[in-house]
Coordinates of C-alpha atoms in Angstrom, one line a residue:
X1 CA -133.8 121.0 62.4
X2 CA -134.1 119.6 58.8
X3 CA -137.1 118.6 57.5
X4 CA -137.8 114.8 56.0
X5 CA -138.4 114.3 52.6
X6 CA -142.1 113.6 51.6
X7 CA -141.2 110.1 50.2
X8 CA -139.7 109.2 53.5
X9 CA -142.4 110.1 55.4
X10 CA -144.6 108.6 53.4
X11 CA -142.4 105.2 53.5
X12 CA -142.7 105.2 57.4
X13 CA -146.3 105.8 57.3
X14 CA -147.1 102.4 54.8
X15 CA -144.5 100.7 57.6
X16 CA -146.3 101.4 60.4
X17 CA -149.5 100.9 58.7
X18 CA -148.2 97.6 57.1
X19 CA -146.9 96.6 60.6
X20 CA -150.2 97.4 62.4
X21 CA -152.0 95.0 59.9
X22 CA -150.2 92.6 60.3
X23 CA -150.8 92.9 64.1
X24 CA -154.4 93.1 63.4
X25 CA -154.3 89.5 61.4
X26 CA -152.3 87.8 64.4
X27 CA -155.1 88.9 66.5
X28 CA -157.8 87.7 64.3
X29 CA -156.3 84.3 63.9
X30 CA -155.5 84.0 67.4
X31 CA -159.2 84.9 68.2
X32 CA -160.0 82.5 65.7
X33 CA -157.8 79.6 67.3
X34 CA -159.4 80.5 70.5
X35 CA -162.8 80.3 69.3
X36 CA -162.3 76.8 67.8
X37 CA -160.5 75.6 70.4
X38 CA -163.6 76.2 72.8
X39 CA -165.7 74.6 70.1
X40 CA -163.5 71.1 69.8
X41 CA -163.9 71.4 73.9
X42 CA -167.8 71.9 73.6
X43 CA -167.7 68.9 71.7
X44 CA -165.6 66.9 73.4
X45 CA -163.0 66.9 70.8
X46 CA -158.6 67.6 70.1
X47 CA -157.4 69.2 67.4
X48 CA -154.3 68.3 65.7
X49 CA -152.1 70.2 62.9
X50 CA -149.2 68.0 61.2
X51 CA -146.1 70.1 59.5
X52 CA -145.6 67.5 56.9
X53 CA -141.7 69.2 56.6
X54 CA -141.1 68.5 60.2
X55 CA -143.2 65.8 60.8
X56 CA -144.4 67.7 63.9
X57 CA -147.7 68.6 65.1
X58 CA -149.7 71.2 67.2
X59 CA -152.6 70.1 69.5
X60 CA -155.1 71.1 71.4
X61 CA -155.2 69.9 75.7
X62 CA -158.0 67.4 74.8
X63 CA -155.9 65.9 72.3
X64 CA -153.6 64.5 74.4
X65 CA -156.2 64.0 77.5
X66 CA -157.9 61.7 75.1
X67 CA -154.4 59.8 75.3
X68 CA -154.2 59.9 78.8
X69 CA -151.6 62.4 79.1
X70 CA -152.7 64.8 82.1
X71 CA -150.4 67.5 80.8
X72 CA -149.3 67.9 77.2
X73 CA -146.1 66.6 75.2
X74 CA -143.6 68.3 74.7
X75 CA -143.8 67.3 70.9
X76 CA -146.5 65.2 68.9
X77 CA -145.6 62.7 65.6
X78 CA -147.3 60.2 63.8
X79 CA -145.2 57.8 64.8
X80 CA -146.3 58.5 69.0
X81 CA -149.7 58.3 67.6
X82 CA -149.2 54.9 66.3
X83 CA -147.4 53.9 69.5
X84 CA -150.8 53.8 71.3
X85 CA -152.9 52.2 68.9
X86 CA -153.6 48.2 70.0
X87 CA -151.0 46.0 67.9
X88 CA -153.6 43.9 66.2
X89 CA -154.7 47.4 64.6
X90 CA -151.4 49.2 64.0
X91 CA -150.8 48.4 60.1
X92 CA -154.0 49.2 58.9
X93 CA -153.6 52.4 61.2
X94 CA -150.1 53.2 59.1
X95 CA -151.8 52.5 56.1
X96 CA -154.6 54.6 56.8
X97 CA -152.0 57.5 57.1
X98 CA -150.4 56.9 54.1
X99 CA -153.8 56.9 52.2
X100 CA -154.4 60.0 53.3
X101 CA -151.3 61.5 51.6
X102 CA -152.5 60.0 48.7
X103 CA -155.9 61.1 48.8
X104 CA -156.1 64.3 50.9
X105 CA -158.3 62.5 53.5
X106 CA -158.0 60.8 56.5
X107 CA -160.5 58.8 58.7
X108 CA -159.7 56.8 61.2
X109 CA -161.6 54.3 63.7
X110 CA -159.0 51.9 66.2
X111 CA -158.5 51.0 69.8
X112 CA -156.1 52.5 71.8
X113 CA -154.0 51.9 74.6
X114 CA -154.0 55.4 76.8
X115 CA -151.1 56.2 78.5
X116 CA -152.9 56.0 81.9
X117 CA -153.6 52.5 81.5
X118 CA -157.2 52.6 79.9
X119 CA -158.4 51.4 76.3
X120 CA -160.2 53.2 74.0
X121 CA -161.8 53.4 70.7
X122 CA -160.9 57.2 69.3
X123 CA -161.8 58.4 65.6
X124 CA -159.2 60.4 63.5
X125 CA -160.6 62.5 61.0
X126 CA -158.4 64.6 59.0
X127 CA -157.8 66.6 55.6
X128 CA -154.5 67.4 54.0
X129 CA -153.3 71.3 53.0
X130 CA -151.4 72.4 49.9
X131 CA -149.7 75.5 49.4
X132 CA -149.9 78.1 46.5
X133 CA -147.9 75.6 44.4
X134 CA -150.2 72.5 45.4
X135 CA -147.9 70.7 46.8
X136 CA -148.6 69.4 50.8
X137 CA -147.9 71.3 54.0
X138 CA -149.7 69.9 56.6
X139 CA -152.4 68.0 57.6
X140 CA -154.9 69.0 60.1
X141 CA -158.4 67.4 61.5
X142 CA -159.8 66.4 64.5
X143 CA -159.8 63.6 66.7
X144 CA -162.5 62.5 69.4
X145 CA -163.3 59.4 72.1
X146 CA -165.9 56.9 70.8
X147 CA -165.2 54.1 73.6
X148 CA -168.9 54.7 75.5
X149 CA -170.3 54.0 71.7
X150 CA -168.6 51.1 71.1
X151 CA -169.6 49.8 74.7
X152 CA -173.2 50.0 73.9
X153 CA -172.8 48.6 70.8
X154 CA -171.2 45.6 72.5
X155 CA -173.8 45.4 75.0
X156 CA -176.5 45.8 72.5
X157 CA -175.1 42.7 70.5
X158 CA -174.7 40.7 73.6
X159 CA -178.5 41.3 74.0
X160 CA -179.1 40.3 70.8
X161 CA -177.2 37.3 70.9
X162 CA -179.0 36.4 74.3
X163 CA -182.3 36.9 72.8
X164 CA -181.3 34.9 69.4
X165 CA -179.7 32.0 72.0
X166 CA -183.3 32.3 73.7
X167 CA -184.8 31.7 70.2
X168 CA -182.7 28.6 69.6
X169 CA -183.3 27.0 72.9
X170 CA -187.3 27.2 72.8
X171 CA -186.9 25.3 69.3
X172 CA -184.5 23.0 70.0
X173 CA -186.5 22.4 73.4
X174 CA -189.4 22.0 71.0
X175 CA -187.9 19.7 68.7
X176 CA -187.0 17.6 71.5
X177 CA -190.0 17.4 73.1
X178 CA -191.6 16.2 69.6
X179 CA -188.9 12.9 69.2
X180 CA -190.0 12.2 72.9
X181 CA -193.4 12.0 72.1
X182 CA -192.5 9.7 69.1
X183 CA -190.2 7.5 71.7
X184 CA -192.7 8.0 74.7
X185 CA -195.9 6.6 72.9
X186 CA -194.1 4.1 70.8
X187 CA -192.6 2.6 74.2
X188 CA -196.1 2.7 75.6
X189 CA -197.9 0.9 72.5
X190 CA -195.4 -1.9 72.5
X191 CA -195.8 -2.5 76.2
X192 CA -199.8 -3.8 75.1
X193 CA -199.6 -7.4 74.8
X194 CA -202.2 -7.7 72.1
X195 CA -200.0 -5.7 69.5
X196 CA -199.2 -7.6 66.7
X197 CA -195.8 -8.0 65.4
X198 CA -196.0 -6.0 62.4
X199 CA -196.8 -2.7 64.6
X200 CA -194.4 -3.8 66.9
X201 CA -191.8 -3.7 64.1
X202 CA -193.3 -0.2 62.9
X203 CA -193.1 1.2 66.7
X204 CA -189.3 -0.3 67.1
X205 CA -188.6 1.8 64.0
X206 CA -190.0 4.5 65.0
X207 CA -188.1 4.6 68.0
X208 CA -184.8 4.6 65.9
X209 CA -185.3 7.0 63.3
X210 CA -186.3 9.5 66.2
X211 CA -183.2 8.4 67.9
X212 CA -181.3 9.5 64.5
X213 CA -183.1 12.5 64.2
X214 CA -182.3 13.4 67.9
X215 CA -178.5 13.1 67.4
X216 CA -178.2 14.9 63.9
X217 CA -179.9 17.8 65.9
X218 CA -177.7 17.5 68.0
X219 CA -174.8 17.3 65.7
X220 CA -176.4 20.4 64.5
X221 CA -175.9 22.2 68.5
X222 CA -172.7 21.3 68.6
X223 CA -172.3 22.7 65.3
X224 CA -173.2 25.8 65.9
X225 CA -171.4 26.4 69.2
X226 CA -168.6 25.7 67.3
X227 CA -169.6 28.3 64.1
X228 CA -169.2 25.0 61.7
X229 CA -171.2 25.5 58.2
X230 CA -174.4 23.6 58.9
X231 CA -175.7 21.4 56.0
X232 CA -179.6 22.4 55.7
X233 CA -181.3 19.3 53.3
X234 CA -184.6 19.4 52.0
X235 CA -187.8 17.4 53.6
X236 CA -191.6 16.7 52.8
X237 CA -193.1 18.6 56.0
X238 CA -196.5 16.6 55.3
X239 CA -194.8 13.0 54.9
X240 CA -192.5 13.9 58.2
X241 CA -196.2 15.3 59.7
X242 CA -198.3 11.9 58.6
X243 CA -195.4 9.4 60.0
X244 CA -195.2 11.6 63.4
X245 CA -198.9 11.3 63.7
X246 CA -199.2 7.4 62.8
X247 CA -196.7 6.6 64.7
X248 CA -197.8 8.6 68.2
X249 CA -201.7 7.3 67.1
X250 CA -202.1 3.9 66.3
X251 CA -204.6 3.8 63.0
X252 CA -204.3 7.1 61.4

């Protein structure tokens, strides 16, 4: 039996230990996958990873749950992204991407159409990779389902909308009320046969400029139900005050 030369004993030895490193890193970054994995899970969030060469990307199960695929694709693009994204949002979507190659980052908000048949509202968050040169790999983030947020911003808007329609209808209800009350007791003094002609006039116009004032308001209602610009004008509140009250109390 011959002997092996020091040197290549030596040489197997840094193989083995070079290939047991490199063994060791795979398991680190494996346990590292794994462990961020079950963090996107805990918080309800996919993970994505975009080869910019291939223009293929690696995901994590939520990822595509969150796109209503039960199981996973067999392969993930940009372009099946933007498949699923609600028409009227698509180009800004595409533009979004191409931002983000520009400026390293992407973030996303749009509505989606899910492959099971339900829209959503998902956010895209992502952040491009260079290598040693500086020039880009990949582009990897996160993405994560924001539809129950958006539906209780919707329902909080409708509440506020309801309690601002509630607003306008006690005011206009109280406006109203007032040019009655002008019409009412004008209508009442001019029935009194001792009234003299001159009040009579006054009453008769009273009658008509409340009759105006009633239809601009409601020019103004129709107005707003139709989101026209309103035209606001300037007034005296006292003079508008002093003619309301002559006109409703005889002698003031």
């Amino acid at each position: 039996m011959q002997d092996r030369a020091p040197d290549e004993s030596n040489g197997d030895q840094d193989h083995a230990g070079s290939i047991a490193g490199e063994r060791q890193i795979a398991r680190e970054l494996e346990a590292t996958r794994a462990s961020l994995e079950v963090a996107l899970s805990a918080a309800d969030m996919g993970g994505w990873d975009i080869d910019l060469a291939t223009g293929s990307a690696r995901r994590t199960p939520r990822h595509d749950r969150i796109f209503g695929y039960s199981e996973m694709l067999p392969d993930w693009t940009i372009d099946i992204f933007l498949s699923h994204v609600e028409q009227s949002h698509r180009h800004l979507t595409a533009k979004a991407f191409e931002k983000a190659s520009r400026t390293g980052l992407l973030d996303i908000e749009c509505p989606i159409d899910a492959a099971d048949g339900t829209s959503k509202w998902i956010v895209a968050k992502g952040r491009l990779m260079h290598d040693e040169a500086g020039a880009p790999t990949r582009m990897a983030g996160v993405i994560f389902d924001i539809t129950v947020r958006k539906e209780t911003e919707a329902q909080l808007a409708q509440a506020q909308k309801m309690e601002a329609v509630g607003q306008l209808t006690g005011g206009v209800a109280h406006d109203f009320n007032n040019l009655l009350t002008v019409i009412r007791g004008s209508v009442d003094l001019l029935r009194r046969p001792e009234i003299e002609d001159s009040r009579k006039t006054r009453y008769i116009d009273a009658i008509g400029e409340s009759a105006d004032r009633a239809a601009k308001l409601t020019a103004q209602l129709l107005a707003f139900a139709r989101r026209q610009a309103l035209a606001p004008e300037v007034f005296d509140c006292g003079q508008s005050v002093e003619e309301v009250g002559t006109e409703v109390v005889p002698g003031i």
